[in-house]
Tab-separated table of C-alpha atoms and ligand atoms in Angstrom:
chain	number	residue	atom	x	y	z
A	1	MET	CA	117.001	99.347	79.687
A	2	PHE	CA	113.355	98.309	79.418
A	3	GLU	CA	112.577	101.599	80.265
A	4	THR	CA	114.043	102.934	77.524
A	5	GLU	CA	112.445	100.674	75.086
A	6	LEU	CA	109.081	100.381	76.458
A	7	ARG	CA	108.857	104.204	76.581
A	8	HIS	CA	109.887	104.485	72.837
A	9	LEU	CA	107.198	101.656	72.145
A	10	LEU	CA	104.114	103.756	73.848
A	11	LEU	CA	105.119	106.898	72.682
A	12	GLU	CA	105.285	105.939	68.965
A	13	LYS	CA	101.613	104.150	69.628
A	14	GLY	CA	100.094	107.255	70.646
A	15	ALA	CA	101.287	107.809	74.571
A	16	ASN	CA	102.100	111.545	75.390
A	17	LEU	CA	103.945	110.828	78.647
A	18	VAL	CA	105.400	107.482	80.135
A	19	GLY	CA	106.464	106.743	83.274
A	20	PHE	CA	107.771	103.659	85.614
A	21	SER	CA	107.589	103.348	89.555
A	22	SER	CA	108.788	100.918	92.293
A	23	LEU	CA	105.607	100.628	94.376
A	24	GLY	CA	106.986	98.438	97.161
A	25	GLU	CA	104.214	98.115	99.762
A	26	LEU	CA	101.700	100.016	97.954
A	27	ALA	CA	101.253	97.525	95.620
A	28	PRO	CA	97.825	95.960	96.073
A	29	PRO	CA	97.454	93.476	98.330
A	30	GLU	CA	95.917	90.836	95.634
A	31	PHE	CA	98.856	90.885	93.398
A	32	SER	CA	101.650	91.677	95.836
A	33	GLU	CA	104.541	90.307	93.664
A	34	LEU	CA	103.668	93.196	91.251
A	35	LYS	CA	105.585	96.196	92.483
A	36	TYR	CA	106.514	97.844	89.891
A	37	ALA	CA	104.400	100.015	87.437
A	38	VAL	CA	104.071	101.332	84.182
A	39	THR	CA	102.252	104.401	83.987
A	40	ILE	CA	100.661	105.888	80.800
A	41	VAL	CA	99.140	109.246	80.164
A	42	ARG	CA	97.053	110.419	77.293
A	43	ARG	CA	96.084	114.731	77.193
A	44	LEU	CA	92.647	115.555	76.311
A	45	SER	CA	91.625	117.853	73.542
A	46	ASP	CA	91.974	121.325	74.492
A	47	THR	CA	89.134	122.457	72.051
A	48	ILE	CA	87.060	119.499	73.526
A	49	VAL	CA	87.984	120.252	77.361
A	50	LYS	CA	86.831	124.251	76.409
A	51	THR	CA	83.328	122.859	75.664
A	52	ILE	CA	83.003	122.182	79.366
A	53	GLU	CA	81.407	125.797	80.093
A	54	GLY	CA	79.624	125.196	83.578
A	55	ARG	CA	78.070	121.688	82.933
A	56	PRO	CA	79.833	118.865	81.063
A	57	SER	CA	79.437	118.556	77.307
A	58	MET	CA	78.743	115.607	75.387
A	59	MET	CA	81.658	116.145	73.305
A	60	TYR	CA	84.029	115.356	76.343
A	61	PHE	CA	81.881	112.690	77.897
A	62	HIS	CA	82.697	111.190	74.479
A	63	HIS	CA	86.316	111.869	74.447
A	64	TYR	CA	86.524	110.569	77.792
A	65	ARG	CA	85.633	107.113	77.232
A	66	THR	CA	87.589	107.163	73.910
A	67	THR	CA	90.697	108.655	75.741
A	68	ASN	CA	89.997	105.627	78.160
A	69	THR	CA	89.832	102.903	75.482
A	70	LYS	CA	92.967	104.291	73.695
A	71	LEU	CA	94.594	104.035	77.105
A	72	ASP	CA	93.484	100.172	77.613
A	73	LEU	CA	94.824	99.587	74.242
A	74	LEU	CA	98.117	101.294	75.267
A	75	ALA	CA	98.134	99.136	78.306
A	76	LEU	CA	97.666	95.882	75.868
A	77	ASP	CA	100.883	97.013	74.224
A	78	ALA	CA	102.701	97.063	77.252
A	79	VAL	CA	101.611	93.925	78.203
A	80	ASP	CA	102.865	92.294	75.334
A	81	PHE	CA	106.192	93.693	75.699
A	82	ILE	CA	106.324	92.570	79.284
A	83	GLU	CA	105.338	89.364	78.709
A	84	GLU	CA	107.614	88.644	75.711
A	85	GLN	CA	110.644	89.498	78.315
A	86	GLY	CA	109.455	86.885	80.425
A	87	TYR	CA	107.712	89.130	83.536
A	88	ARG	CA	103.961	89.250	84.664
A	89	ALA	CA	101.864	92.230	83.553
A	90	LEU	CA	98.259	93.375	84.915
A	91	PRO	CA	96.865	96.355	82.914
A	92	VAL	CA	94.642	98.439	85.305
A	93	ALA	CA	91.833	99.756	83.314
A	94	ALA	CA	91.624	103.659	82.666
A	95	SER	CA	88.581	103.835	84.475
A	96	GLN	CA	88.106	101.431	86.808
A	97	SER	CA	84.431	100.084	88.346
A	98	THR	CA	84.593	97.865	91.644
A	99	PRO	CA	80.890	96.969	92.181
A	100	THR	CA	81.565	95.396	95.517
A	101	ASP	CA	83.021	98.098	96.729
A	102	LYS	CA	80.890	101.053	95.474
A	103	GLU	CA	80.988	103.175	98.830
A	104	ALA	CA	84.834	103.579	98.380
A	105	TYR	CA	84.600	104.824	94.897
A	106	ARG	CA	87.904	103.042	94.122
A	107	GLY	CA	89.375	100.369	91.661
A	108	ILE	CA	91.546	97.697	92.373
A	109	PHE	CA	94.843	100.282	92.472
A	110	PRO	CA	94.475	103.912	91.888
A	111	HIS	CA	96.546	105.037	88.714
A	112	LYS	CA	97.642	108.136	90.738
A	113	THR	CA	99.857	106.275	93.262
A	114	ALA	CA	102.122	105.057	90.396
A	115	ALA	CA	101.919	108.291	88.455
A	116	VAL	CA	103.188	110.391	91.718
A	117	LEU	CA	105.917	108.033	92.220
A	118	SER	CA	107.383	108.004	88.598
A	119	GLY	CA	108.039	111.610	88.822
A	120	LEU	CA	105.649	112.602	85.692
A	121	GLY	CA	103.402	115.190	88.130
A	122	PHE	CA	102.014	115.931	91.266
A	123	ILE	CA	98.300	115.577	92.751
A	124	GLY	CA	96.282	119.126	92.783
A	125	LYS	CA	93.993	120.525	94.990
A	126	ASN	CA	91.385	119.408	92.589
A	127	ALA	CA	92.811	115.766	93.494
A	128	LEU	CA	93.791	115.069	90.116
A	129	PHE	CA	97.358	114.104	88.634
A	130	ILE	CA	98.444	117.713	87.075
A	131	THR	CA	101.698	117.279	84.703
A	132	PRO	CA	103.771	120.324	83.531
A	133	GLU	CA	103.417	119.571	80.232
A	134	TYR	CA	99.394	119.527	80.115
A	135	GLY	CA	98.165	120.639	83.156
A	136	SER	CA	95.075	118.809	84.778
A	137	ARG	CA	94.035	117.594	80.765
A	138	ILE	CA	95.033	114.055	81.160
A	139	ARG	CA	93.478	110.640	81.605
A	140	LEU	CA	95.832	108.252	82.921
A	141	CYS	CA	96.251	104.102	82.928
A	142	THR	CA	98.632	101.883	84.618
A	143	VAL	CA	100.492	98.349	84.200
A	144	LEU	CA	101.438	96.717	86.988
A	145	THR	CA	104.409	94.322	86.947
A	146	ASP	CA	107.286	92.118	88.328
A	147	MET	CA	109.539	93.469	85.415
A	148	PRO	CA	111.881	95.876	87.561
A	149	LEU	CA	111.390	99.586	86.431
A	150	VAL	CA	113.024	102.647	87.952
A	151	ALA	CA	111.072	105.881	88.577
A	152	GLU	CA	113.258	108.416	86.078
A	153	GLY	CA	112.938	111.533	87.720
A	154	PRO	CA	111.906	112.597	91.912
A	155	VAL	CA	108.391	112.833	92.771
A	156	MET	CA	107.086	116.321	92.241
A	157	GLN	CA	105.644	118.743	95.173
A	158	PRO	CA	102.205	119.834	94.635
A	159	GLN	CA	102.325	123.284	92.825
A	160	CYS	CA	98.818	124.670	93.821
A	161	GLY	CA	100.190	127.756	96.330
A	162	ASP	CA	97.111	129.548	97.440
A	163	CYS	CA	94.996	129.121	94.362
A	164	THR	CA	91.842	127.403	94.966
A	165	ILE	CA	89.917	128.275	91.541
A	166	CYS	CA	89.206	124.585	91.459
A	167	LYS	CA	87.560	124.477	95.102
A	168	ASN	CA	85.278	127.678	94.241
A	169	ALA	CA	84.414	126.004	90.679
A	170	CYS	CA	83.147	123.207	92.353
A	171	PRO	CA	79.035	122.781	92.401
A	172	ALA	CA	79.395	119.991	94.994
A	173	GLY	CA	81.633	121.870	97.449
A	174	ALA	CA	83.492	118.240	97.036
A	175	ILE	CA	86.780	119.954	97.058
A	176	THR	CA	88.337	120.758	100.666
A	177	GLY	CA	90.833	123.018	98.897
A	178	ALA	CA	93.761	121.559	101.437
A	179	LEU	CA	97.052	120.992	99.568
A	180	TYR	CA	97.933	117.022	99.400
A	181	GLU	CA	100.130	115.653	101.460
A	182	TYR	CA	101.780	112.292	99.725
A	183	GLY	CA	100.274	109.518	101.975
A	184	ALA	CA	97.075	111.484	103.125
A	185	PRO	CA	94.085	109.898	102.969
A	186	ARG	CA	92.213	111.219	99.530
A	187	ALA	CA	89.159	112.492	101.719
A	188	SER	CA	91.851	115.537	103.094
A	189	ILE	CA	90.797	116.691	99.590
A	190	LEU	CA	88.169	115.366	97.694
A	191	ASP	CA	84.794	114.162	99.283
A	192	ALA	CA	84.329	111.664	96.305
A	193	LYS	CA	80.498	110.551	97.123
A	194	LYS	CA	80.092	114.133	97.094
A	195	CYS	CA	81.505	114.273	93.634
A	196	SER	CA	79.999	110.626	92.415
A	197	GLU	CA	76.217	112.294	93.531
A	198	HIS	CA	76.969	115.543	91.643
A	199	MET	CA	78.275	113.721	88.276
A	200	LYS	CA	74.650	112.021	88.501
A	201	THR	CA	73.032	115.116	88.171
A	202	TYR	CA	73.812	115.166	84.836
A	203	LYS	CA	72.146	112.154	83.623
A	204	ASP	CA	71.416	113.722	80.214
A	205	ILE	CA	75.183	113.783	79.555
A	206	GLY	CA	76.903	110.615	79.626
A	207	ARG	CA	74.531	108.808	82.170
A	208	GLY	CA	75.815	110.932	85.104
A	209	ALA	CA	79.345	109.331	84.624
A	210	VAL	CA	81.445	112.695	84.105
A	211	CYS	CA	81.784	116.389	85.362
A	212	GLY	CA	85.184	117.940	84.679
A	213	LEU	CA	84.840	121.270	85.888
A	214	CYS	CA	87.593	121.163	88.509
A	215	MET	CA	89.810	119.696	85.508
A	216	ARG	CA	88.696	122.570	83.135
A	217	ALA	CA	89.356	125.160	86.027
A	218	CYS	CA	92.784	124.864	86.440
A	219	PRO	CA	95.368	127.503	85.568
A	220	HIS	CA	97.894	124.548	84.819
A	221	ASN	CA	95.929	124.025	81.709
A	222	ALA	CA	97.103	127.127	80.245
A	223	LYS	CA	100.073	125.994	78.544
A	224	PRO	CA	99.727	125.055	74.967
A	225	TYR	CA	100.294	121.987	73.249
A	226	LYS	CA	103.588	121.633	71.309
B	301	SF4	S1	84.152	116.596	88.875
B	301	SF4	FE1	82.650	117.977	89.312
B	301	SF4	S2	81.586	117.423	91.318
B	301	SF4	FE2	83.871	116.111	91.122
B	301	SF4	S3	85.361	117.406	92.273
B	301	SF4	FE3	85.255	117.915	89.997
B	301	SF4	S4	83.802	120.094	89.737
B	301	SF4	FE4	83.275	119.134	91.888
B	302	SF4	S1	92.470	125.118	90.145
B	302	SF4	FE1	94.506	125.865	91.114
B	302	SF4	S2	93.965	124.837	93.264
B	302	SF4	FE2	92.873	123.259	91.724
B	302	SF4	S3	94.332	121.656	91.027
B	302	SF4	FE3	94.560	123.922	89.605
B	302	SF4	S4	96.313	125.200	90.557
B	302	SF4	FE4	95.617	123.872	92.223
């Protein structure tokens, strides 16, 4: 099975979790033939996450960028494997920027769409992907492909309950506090513009590209790493 081989390869190279999904109509229109996805998860250092105290830290900014780079390299390993099997593969950058669509605050494909379908976790009220193993302390990337890949678990339902810790922790008032319903617009849980504008207030840290307060606050982070 391709899934078994790919997971083994990516875990060996430093991924923490690997999932697969069939996107169907959710594939990006400009790559609609790439209907399958590999989701790669890297956990963030718990020690560094804890340096976020009331505002992001420079250490967090550096770690965030390094983790994104690691994910992009893991995506290249997945691309090599997929292409060697005779299929097409498109790595979607861990941190996407689309200058032509800045107001939408979106990239070419949302990592969380594939991550949810893979069954690896759920979307919390903080609009982040949350896994049972690592909570909110993760980063994601995706490889789109025409290699037929099947999710190995069911879609997980959001497990926030009545918690509103992230909403209360957000200095921008960007989190609505609503429980996410799959298929609903992101705006139902997050005002992406308010979030982005708030990040820019930390110009002294990473030129205003990170915040992380809602990620830091999530009680799903409590489980220690093995
Ligand atoms: S990253 Fe910061 S500004 Fe954005 S939603 Fe989270 S706490 Fe609010
Ligand atoms: S802080 Fe609470 S409400 Fe927010 S994502 Fe985590 S569990 Fe859900």
